[in-house]
mmCIF file with all atom_site columns, C-alpha atoms in Angstrom:
data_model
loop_
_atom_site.group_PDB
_atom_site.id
_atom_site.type_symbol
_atom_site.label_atom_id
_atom_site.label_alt_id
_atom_site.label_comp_id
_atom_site.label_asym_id
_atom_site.label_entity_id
_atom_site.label_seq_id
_atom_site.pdbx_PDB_ins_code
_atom_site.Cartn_x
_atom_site.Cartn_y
_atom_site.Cartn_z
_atom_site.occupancy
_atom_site.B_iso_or_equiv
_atom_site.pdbx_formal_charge
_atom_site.auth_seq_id
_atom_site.auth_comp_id
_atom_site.auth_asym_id
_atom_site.auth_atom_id
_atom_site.pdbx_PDB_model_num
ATOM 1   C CA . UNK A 1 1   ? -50.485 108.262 -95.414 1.00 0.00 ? 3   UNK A CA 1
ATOM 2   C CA . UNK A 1 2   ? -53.559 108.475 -93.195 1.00 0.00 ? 4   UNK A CA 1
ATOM 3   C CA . UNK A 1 3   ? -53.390 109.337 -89.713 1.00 0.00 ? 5   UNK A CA 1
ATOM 4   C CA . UNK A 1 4   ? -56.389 108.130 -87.833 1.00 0.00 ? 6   UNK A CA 1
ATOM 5   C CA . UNK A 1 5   ? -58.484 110.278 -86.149 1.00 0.00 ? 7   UNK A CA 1
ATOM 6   C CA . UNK A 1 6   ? -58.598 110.997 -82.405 1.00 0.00 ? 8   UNK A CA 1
ATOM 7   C CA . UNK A 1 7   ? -61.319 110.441 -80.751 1.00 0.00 ? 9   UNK A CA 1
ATOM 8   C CA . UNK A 1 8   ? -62.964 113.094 -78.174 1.00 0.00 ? 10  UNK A CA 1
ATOM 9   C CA . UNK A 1 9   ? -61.264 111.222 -75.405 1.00 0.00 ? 11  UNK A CA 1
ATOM 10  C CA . UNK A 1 10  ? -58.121 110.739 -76.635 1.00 0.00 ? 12  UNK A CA 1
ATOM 11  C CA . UNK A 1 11  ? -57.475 114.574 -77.669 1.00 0.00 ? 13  UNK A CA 1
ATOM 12  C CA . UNK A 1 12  ? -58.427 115.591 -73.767 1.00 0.00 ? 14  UNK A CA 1
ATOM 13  C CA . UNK A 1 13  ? -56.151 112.982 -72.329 1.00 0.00 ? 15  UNK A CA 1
ATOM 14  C CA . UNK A 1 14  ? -53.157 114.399 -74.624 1.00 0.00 ? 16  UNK A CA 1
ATOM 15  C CA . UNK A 1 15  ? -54.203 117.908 -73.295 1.00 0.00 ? 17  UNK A CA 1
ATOM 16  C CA . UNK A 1 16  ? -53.873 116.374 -69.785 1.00 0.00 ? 18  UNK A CA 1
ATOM 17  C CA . UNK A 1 17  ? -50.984 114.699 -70.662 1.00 0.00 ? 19  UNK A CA 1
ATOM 18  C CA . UNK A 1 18  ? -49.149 118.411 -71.259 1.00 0.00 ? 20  UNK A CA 1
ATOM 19  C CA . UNK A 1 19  ? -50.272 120.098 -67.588 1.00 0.00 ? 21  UNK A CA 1
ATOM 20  C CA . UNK A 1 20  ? -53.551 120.269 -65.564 1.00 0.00 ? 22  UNK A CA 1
ATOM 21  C CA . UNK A 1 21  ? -56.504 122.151 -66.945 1.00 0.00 ? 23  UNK A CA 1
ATOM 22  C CA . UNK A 1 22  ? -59.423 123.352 -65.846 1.00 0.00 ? 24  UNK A CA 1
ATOM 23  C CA . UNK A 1 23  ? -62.602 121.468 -67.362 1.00 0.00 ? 25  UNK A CA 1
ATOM 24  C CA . UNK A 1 24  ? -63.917 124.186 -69.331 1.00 0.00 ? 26  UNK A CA 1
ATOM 25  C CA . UNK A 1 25  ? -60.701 125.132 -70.547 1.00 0.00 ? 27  UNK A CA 1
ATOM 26  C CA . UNK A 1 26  ? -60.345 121.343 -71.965 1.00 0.00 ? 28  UNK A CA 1
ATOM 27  C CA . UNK A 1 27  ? -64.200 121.831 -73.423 1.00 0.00 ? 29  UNK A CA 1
ATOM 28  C CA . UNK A 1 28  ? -63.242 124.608 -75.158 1.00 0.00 ? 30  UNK A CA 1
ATOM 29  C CA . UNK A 1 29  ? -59.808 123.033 -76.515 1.00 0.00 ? 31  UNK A CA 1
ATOM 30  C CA . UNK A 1 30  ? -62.045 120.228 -77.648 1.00 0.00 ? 32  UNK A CA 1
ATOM 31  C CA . UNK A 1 31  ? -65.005 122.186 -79.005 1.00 0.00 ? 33  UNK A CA 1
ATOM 32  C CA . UNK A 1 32  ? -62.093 123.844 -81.430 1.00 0.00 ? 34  UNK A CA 1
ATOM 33  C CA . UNK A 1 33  ? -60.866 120.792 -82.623 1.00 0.00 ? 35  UNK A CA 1
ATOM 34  C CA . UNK A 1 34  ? -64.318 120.312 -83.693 1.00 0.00 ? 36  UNK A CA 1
ATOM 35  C CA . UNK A 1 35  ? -65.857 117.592 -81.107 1.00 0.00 ? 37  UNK A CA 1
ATOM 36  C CA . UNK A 1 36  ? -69.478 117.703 -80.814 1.00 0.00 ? 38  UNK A CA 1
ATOM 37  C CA . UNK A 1 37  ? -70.909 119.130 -77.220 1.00 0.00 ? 39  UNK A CA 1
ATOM 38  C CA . UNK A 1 38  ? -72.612 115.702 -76.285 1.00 0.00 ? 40  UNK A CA 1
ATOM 39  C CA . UNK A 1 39  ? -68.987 113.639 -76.919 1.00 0.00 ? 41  UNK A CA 1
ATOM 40  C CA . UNK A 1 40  ? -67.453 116.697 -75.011 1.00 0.00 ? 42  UNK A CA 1
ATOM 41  C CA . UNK A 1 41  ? -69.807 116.521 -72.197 1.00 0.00 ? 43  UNK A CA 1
ATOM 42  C CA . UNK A 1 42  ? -68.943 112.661 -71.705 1.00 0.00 ? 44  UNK A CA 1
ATOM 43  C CA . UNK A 1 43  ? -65.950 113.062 -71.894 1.00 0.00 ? 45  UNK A CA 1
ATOM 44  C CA . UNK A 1 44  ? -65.316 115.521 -69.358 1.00 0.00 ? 46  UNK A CA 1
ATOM 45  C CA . UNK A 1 45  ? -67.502 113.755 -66.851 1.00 0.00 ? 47  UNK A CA 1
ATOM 46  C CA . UNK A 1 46  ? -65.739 110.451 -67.571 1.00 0.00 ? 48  UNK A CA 1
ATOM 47  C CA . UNK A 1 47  ? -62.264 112.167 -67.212 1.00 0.00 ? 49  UNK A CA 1
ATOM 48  C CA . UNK A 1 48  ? -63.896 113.563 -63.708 1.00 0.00 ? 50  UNK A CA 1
ATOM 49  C CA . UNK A 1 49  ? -64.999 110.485 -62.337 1.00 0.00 ? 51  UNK A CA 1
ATOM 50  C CA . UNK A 1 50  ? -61.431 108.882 -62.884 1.00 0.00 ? 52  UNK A CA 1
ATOM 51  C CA . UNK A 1 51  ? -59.627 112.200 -60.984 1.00 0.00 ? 53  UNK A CA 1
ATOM 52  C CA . UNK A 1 52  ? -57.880 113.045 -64.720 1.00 0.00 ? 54  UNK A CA 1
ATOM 53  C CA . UNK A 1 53  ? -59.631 116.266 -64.548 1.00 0.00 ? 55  UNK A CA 1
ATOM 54  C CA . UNK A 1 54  ? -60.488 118.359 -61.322 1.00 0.00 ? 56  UNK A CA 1
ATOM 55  C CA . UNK A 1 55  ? -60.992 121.986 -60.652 1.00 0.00 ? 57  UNK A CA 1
ATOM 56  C CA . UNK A 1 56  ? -60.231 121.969 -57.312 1.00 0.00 ? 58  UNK A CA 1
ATOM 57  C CA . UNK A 1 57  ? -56.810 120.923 -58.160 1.00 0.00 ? 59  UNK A CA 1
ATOM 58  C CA . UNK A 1 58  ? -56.343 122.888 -61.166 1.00 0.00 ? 60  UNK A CA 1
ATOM 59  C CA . UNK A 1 59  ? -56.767 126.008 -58.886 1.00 0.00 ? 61  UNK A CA 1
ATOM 60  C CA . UNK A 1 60  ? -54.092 124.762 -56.037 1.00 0.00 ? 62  UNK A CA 1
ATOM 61  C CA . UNK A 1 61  ? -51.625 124.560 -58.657 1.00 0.00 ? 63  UNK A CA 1
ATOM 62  C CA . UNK A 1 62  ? -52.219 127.378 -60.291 1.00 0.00 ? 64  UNK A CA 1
ATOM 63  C CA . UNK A 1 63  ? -52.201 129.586 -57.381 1.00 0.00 ? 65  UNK A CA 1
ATOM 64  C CA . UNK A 1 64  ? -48.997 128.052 -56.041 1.00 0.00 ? 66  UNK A CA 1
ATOM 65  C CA . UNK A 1 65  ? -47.449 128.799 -59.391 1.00 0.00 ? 67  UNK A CA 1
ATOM 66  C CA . UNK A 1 66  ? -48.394 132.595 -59.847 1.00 0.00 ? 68  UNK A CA 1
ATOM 67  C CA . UNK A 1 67  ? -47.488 133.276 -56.375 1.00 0.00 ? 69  UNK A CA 1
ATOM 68  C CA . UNK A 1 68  ? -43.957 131.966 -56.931 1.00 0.00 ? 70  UNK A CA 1
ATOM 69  C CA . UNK A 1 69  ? -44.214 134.404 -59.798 1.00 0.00 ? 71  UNK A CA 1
ATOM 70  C CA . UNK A 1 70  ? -44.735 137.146 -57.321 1.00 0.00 ? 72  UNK A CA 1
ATOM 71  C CA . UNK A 1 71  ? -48.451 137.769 -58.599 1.00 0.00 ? 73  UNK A CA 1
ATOM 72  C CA . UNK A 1 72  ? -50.486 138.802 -56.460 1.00 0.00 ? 74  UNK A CA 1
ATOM 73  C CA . UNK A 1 73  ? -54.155 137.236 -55.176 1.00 0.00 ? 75  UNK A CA 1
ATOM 74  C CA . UNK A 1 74  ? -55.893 139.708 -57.614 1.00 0.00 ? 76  UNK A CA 1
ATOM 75  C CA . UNK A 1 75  ? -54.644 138.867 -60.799 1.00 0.00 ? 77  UNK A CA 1
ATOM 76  C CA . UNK A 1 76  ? -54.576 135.284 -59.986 1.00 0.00 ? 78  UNK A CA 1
ATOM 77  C CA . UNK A 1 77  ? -58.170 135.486 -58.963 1.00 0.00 ? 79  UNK A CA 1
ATOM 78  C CA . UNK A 1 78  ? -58.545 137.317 -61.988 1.00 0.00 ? 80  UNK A CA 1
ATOM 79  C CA . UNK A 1 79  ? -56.945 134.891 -64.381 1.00 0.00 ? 81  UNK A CA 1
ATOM 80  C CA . UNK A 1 80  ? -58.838 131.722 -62.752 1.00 0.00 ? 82  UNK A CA 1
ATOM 81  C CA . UNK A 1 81  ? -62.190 133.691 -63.657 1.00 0.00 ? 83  UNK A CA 1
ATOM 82  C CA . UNK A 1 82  ? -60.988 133.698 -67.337 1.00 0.00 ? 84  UNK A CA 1
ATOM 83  C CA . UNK A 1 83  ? -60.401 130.080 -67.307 1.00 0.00 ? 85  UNK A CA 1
ATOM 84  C CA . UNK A 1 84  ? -63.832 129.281 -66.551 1.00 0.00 ? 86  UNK A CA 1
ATOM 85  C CA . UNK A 1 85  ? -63.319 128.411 -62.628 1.00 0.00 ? 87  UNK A CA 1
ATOM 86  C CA . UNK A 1 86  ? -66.466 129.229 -59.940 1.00 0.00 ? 88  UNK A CA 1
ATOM 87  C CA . UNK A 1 87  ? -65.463 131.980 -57.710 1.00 0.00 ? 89  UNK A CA 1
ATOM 88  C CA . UNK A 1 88  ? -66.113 129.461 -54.788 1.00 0.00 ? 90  UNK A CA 1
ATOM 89  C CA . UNK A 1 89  ? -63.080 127.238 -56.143 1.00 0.00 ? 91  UNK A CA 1
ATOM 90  C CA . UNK A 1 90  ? -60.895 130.148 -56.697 1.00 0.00 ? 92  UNK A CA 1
ATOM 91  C CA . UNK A 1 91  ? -61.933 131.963 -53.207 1.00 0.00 ? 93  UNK A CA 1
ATOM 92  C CA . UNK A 1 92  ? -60.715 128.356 -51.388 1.00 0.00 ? 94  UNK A CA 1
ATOM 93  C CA . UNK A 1 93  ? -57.741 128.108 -53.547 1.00 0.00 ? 95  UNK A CA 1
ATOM 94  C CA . UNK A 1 94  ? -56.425 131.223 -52.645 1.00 0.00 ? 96  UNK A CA 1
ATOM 95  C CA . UNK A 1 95  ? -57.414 130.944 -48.998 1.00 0.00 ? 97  UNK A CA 1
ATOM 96  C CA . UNK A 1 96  ? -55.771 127.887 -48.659 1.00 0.00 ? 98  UNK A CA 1
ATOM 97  C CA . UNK A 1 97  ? -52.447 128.810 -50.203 1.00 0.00 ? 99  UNK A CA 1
ATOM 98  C CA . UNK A 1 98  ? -50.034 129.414 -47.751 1.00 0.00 ? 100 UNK A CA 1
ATOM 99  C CA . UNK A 1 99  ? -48.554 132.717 -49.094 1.00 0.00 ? 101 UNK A CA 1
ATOM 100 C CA . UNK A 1 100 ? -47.884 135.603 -46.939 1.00 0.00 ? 102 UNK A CA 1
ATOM 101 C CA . UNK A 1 101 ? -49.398 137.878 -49.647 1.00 0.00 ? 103 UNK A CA 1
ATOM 102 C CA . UNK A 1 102 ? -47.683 140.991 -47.727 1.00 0.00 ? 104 UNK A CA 1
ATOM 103 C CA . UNK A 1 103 ? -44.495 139.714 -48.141 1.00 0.00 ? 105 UNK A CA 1
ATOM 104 C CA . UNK A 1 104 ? -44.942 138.576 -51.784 1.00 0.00 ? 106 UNK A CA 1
ATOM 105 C CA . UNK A 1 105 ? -45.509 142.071 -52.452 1.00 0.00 ? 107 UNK A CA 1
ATOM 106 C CA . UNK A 1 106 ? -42.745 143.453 -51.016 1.00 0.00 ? 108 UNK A CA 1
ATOM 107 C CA . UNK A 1 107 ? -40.040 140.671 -52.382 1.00 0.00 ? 109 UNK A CA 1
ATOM 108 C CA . UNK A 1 108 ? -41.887 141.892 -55.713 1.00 0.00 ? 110 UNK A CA 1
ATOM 109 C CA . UNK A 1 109 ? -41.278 145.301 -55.063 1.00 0.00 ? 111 UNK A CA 1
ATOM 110 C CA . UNK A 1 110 ? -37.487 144.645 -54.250 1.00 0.00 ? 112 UNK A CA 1
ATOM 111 C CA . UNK A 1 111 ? -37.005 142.171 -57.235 1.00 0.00 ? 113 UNK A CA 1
ATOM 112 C CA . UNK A 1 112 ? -37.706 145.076 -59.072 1.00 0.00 ? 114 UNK A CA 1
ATOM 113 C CA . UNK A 1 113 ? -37.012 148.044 -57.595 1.00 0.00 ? 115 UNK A CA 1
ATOM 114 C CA . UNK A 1 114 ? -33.939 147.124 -55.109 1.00 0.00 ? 116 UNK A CA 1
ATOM 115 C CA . UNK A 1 115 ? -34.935 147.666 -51.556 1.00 0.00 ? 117 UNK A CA 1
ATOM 116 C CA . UNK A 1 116 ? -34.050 151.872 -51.480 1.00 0.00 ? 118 UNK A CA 1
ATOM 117 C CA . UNK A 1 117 ? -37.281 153.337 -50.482 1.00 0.00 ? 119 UNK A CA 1
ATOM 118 C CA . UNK A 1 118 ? -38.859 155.421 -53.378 1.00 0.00 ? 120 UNK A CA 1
ATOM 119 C CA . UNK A 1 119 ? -37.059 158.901 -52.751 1.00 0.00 ? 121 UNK A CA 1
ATOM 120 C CA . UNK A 1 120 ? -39.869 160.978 -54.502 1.00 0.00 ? 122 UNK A CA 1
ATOM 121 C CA . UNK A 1 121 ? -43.712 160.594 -55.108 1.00 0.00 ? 123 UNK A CA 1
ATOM 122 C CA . UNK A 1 122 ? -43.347 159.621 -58.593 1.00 0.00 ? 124 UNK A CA 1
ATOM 123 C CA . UNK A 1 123 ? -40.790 157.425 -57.858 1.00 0.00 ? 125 UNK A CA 1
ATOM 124 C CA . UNK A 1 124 ? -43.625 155.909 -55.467 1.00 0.00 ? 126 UNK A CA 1
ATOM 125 C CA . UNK A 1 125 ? -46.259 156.037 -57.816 1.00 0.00 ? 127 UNK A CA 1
ATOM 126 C CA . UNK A 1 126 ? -44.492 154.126 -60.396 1.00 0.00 ? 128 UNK A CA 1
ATOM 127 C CA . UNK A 1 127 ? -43.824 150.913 -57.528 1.00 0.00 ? 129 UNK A CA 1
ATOM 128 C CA . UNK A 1 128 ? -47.310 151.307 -56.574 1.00 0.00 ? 130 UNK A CA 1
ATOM 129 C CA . UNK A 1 129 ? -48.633 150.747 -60.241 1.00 0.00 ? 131 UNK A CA 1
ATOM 130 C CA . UNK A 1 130 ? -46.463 148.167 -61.004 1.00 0.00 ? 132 UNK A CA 1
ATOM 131 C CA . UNK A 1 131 ? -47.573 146.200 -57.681 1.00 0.00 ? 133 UNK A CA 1
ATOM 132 C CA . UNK A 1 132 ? -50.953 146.647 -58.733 1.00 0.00 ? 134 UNK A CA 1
ATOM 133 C CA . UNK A 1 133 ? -50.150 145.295 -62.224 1.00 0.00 ? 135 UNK A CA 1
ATOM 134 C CA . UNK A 1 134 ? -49.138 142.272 -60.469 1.00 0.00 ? 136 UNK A CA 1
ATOM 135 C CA . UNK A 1 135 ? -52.784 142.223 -58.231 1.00 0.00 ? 137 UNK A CA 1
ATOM 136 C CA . UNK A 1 136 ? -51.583 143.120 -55.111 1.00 0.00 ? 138 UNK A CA 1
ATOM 137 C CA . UNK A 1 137 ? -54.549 144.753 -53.282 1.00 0.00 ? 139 UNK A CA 1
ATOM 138 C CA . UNK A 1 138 ? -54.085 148.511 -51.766 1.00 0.00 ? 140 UNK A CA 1
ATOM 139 C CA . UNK A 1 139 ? -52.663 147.028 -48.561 1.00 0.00 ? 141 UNK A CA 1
ATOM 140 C CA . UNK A 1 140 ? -50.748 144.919 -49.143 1.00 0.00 ? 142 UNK A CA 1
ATOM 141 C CA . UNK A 1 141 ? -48.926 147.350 -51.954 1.00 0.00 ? 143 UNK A CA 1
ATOM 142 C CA . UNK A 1 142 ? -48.977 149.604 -48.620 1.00 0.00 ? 144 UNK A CA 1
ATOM 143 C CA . UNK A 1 143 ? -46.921 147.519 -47.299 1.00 0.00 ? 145 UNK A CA 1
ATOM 144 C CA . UNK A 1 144 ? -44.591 146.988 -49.577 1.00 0.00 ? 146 UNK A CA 1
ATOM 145 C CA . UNK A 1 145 ? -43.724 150.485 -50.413 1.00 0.00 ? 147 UNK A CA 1
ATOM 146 C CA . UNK A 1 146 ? -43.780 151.943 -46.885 1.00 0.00 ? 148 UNK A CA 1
ATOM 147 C CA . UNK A 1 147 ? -41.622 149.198 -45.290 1.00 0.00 ? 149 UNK A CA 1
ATOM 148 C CA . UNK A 1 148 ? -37.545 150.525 -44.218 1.00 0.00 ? 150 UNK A CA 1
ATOM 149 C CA . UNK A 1 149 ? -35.587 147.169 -46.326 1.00 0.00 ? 151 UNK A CA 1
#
C-alpha cells in the first residue's frame, strides 16, 4: 500500500502539533526528512505569519518549564542557544520569567540535599557543583548553600 507523501508543510504542522518549537529547530527537523531549503524557507515564514511558529513564545515556555525543573538561568540560556534562539529572545525570556532564581537554587539544593547545612567543605563542594550543573550562577549557588533552612 502507498502512503502519500507529506508535503513540507504538512510534516512542520505535525511537529507543531507534538509541542512548540523553535523555527530553526523545525528547519532542521525538516531539512532531515529531506525537504529542500526553498520549500523549508516558505514554509517557516508561512507558519510565522499565521502565529503556528514563534520564537518569542517558544522561549517563554521553555523557560517556565526548566525553571519548574529547578534549572537554573544558565543552563536554560545555554540550552536555548543550542536550539538556534538569538540571545536577544533568550535574554527577554529569562528576564521576563517571574522566577526568584535565588530561591530556585536553594529549593534545588534542599530537593537534593535535605536542608542540613553541608557539615564539611567537601560536603560543600559537592552542593556547589551540583548547583552549578543545574546553571545556577556563583550567587545565587551562594545563596543556596550559605542559607540556615
Amino acid at each position: 500500500m502507498n502512503t502519500p507523501q507529506l508535503t513540507t508543510y504538512d510534516h512542520a504542522l505535525l511537529l507543531l502539533n507534538q509541542r512548540e518549537h523553535a523555527c530553526a529547530e523545525v528547519a532542521v527537523k525538516l531539512k532531515q526528512k529531506g525537504h529542500s531549503e526553498e520549500d523549508i524557507d516558505n514554509t517557516i515564514q508561512q507558519l510565522k505569519e499565521l502565529n503556528y511558529l514563534n520564537d518569542e513564545r517558544f522561549a517563554e515556555i521553555y523557560v517556565r518549564s526548566k525553571a519548574n525543573r529547578s534549572l537554573g538561568p544558565t543552563r536554560i540560556r545555554q540550552e536555548l542557544i543550542q536550539k538556534g534562539l538569538s540571545s536577544d529572545i533568550i535574554k527577554n525570556a529569562i528576564e521576563e520569567a517571574e522566577c526568584d532564581w535565588y530561591e530556585l537554587a536553594k529549593d534545588a539544593k534542599v530537593r537534593k540535599f535535605g536542608e542540613q547545612p553541608a557539615q564539611d567543605f567537601k560536603e560543600k563542594s559537592k552542593q556547589m557543583r551540583h548547583l552549578q550543573y543545574k546553571g545556577f550562577d556563583y550567587d545565587q549557588i551562594q545563596y543556596a548553600v550559605s542559607q540556615p533552612d
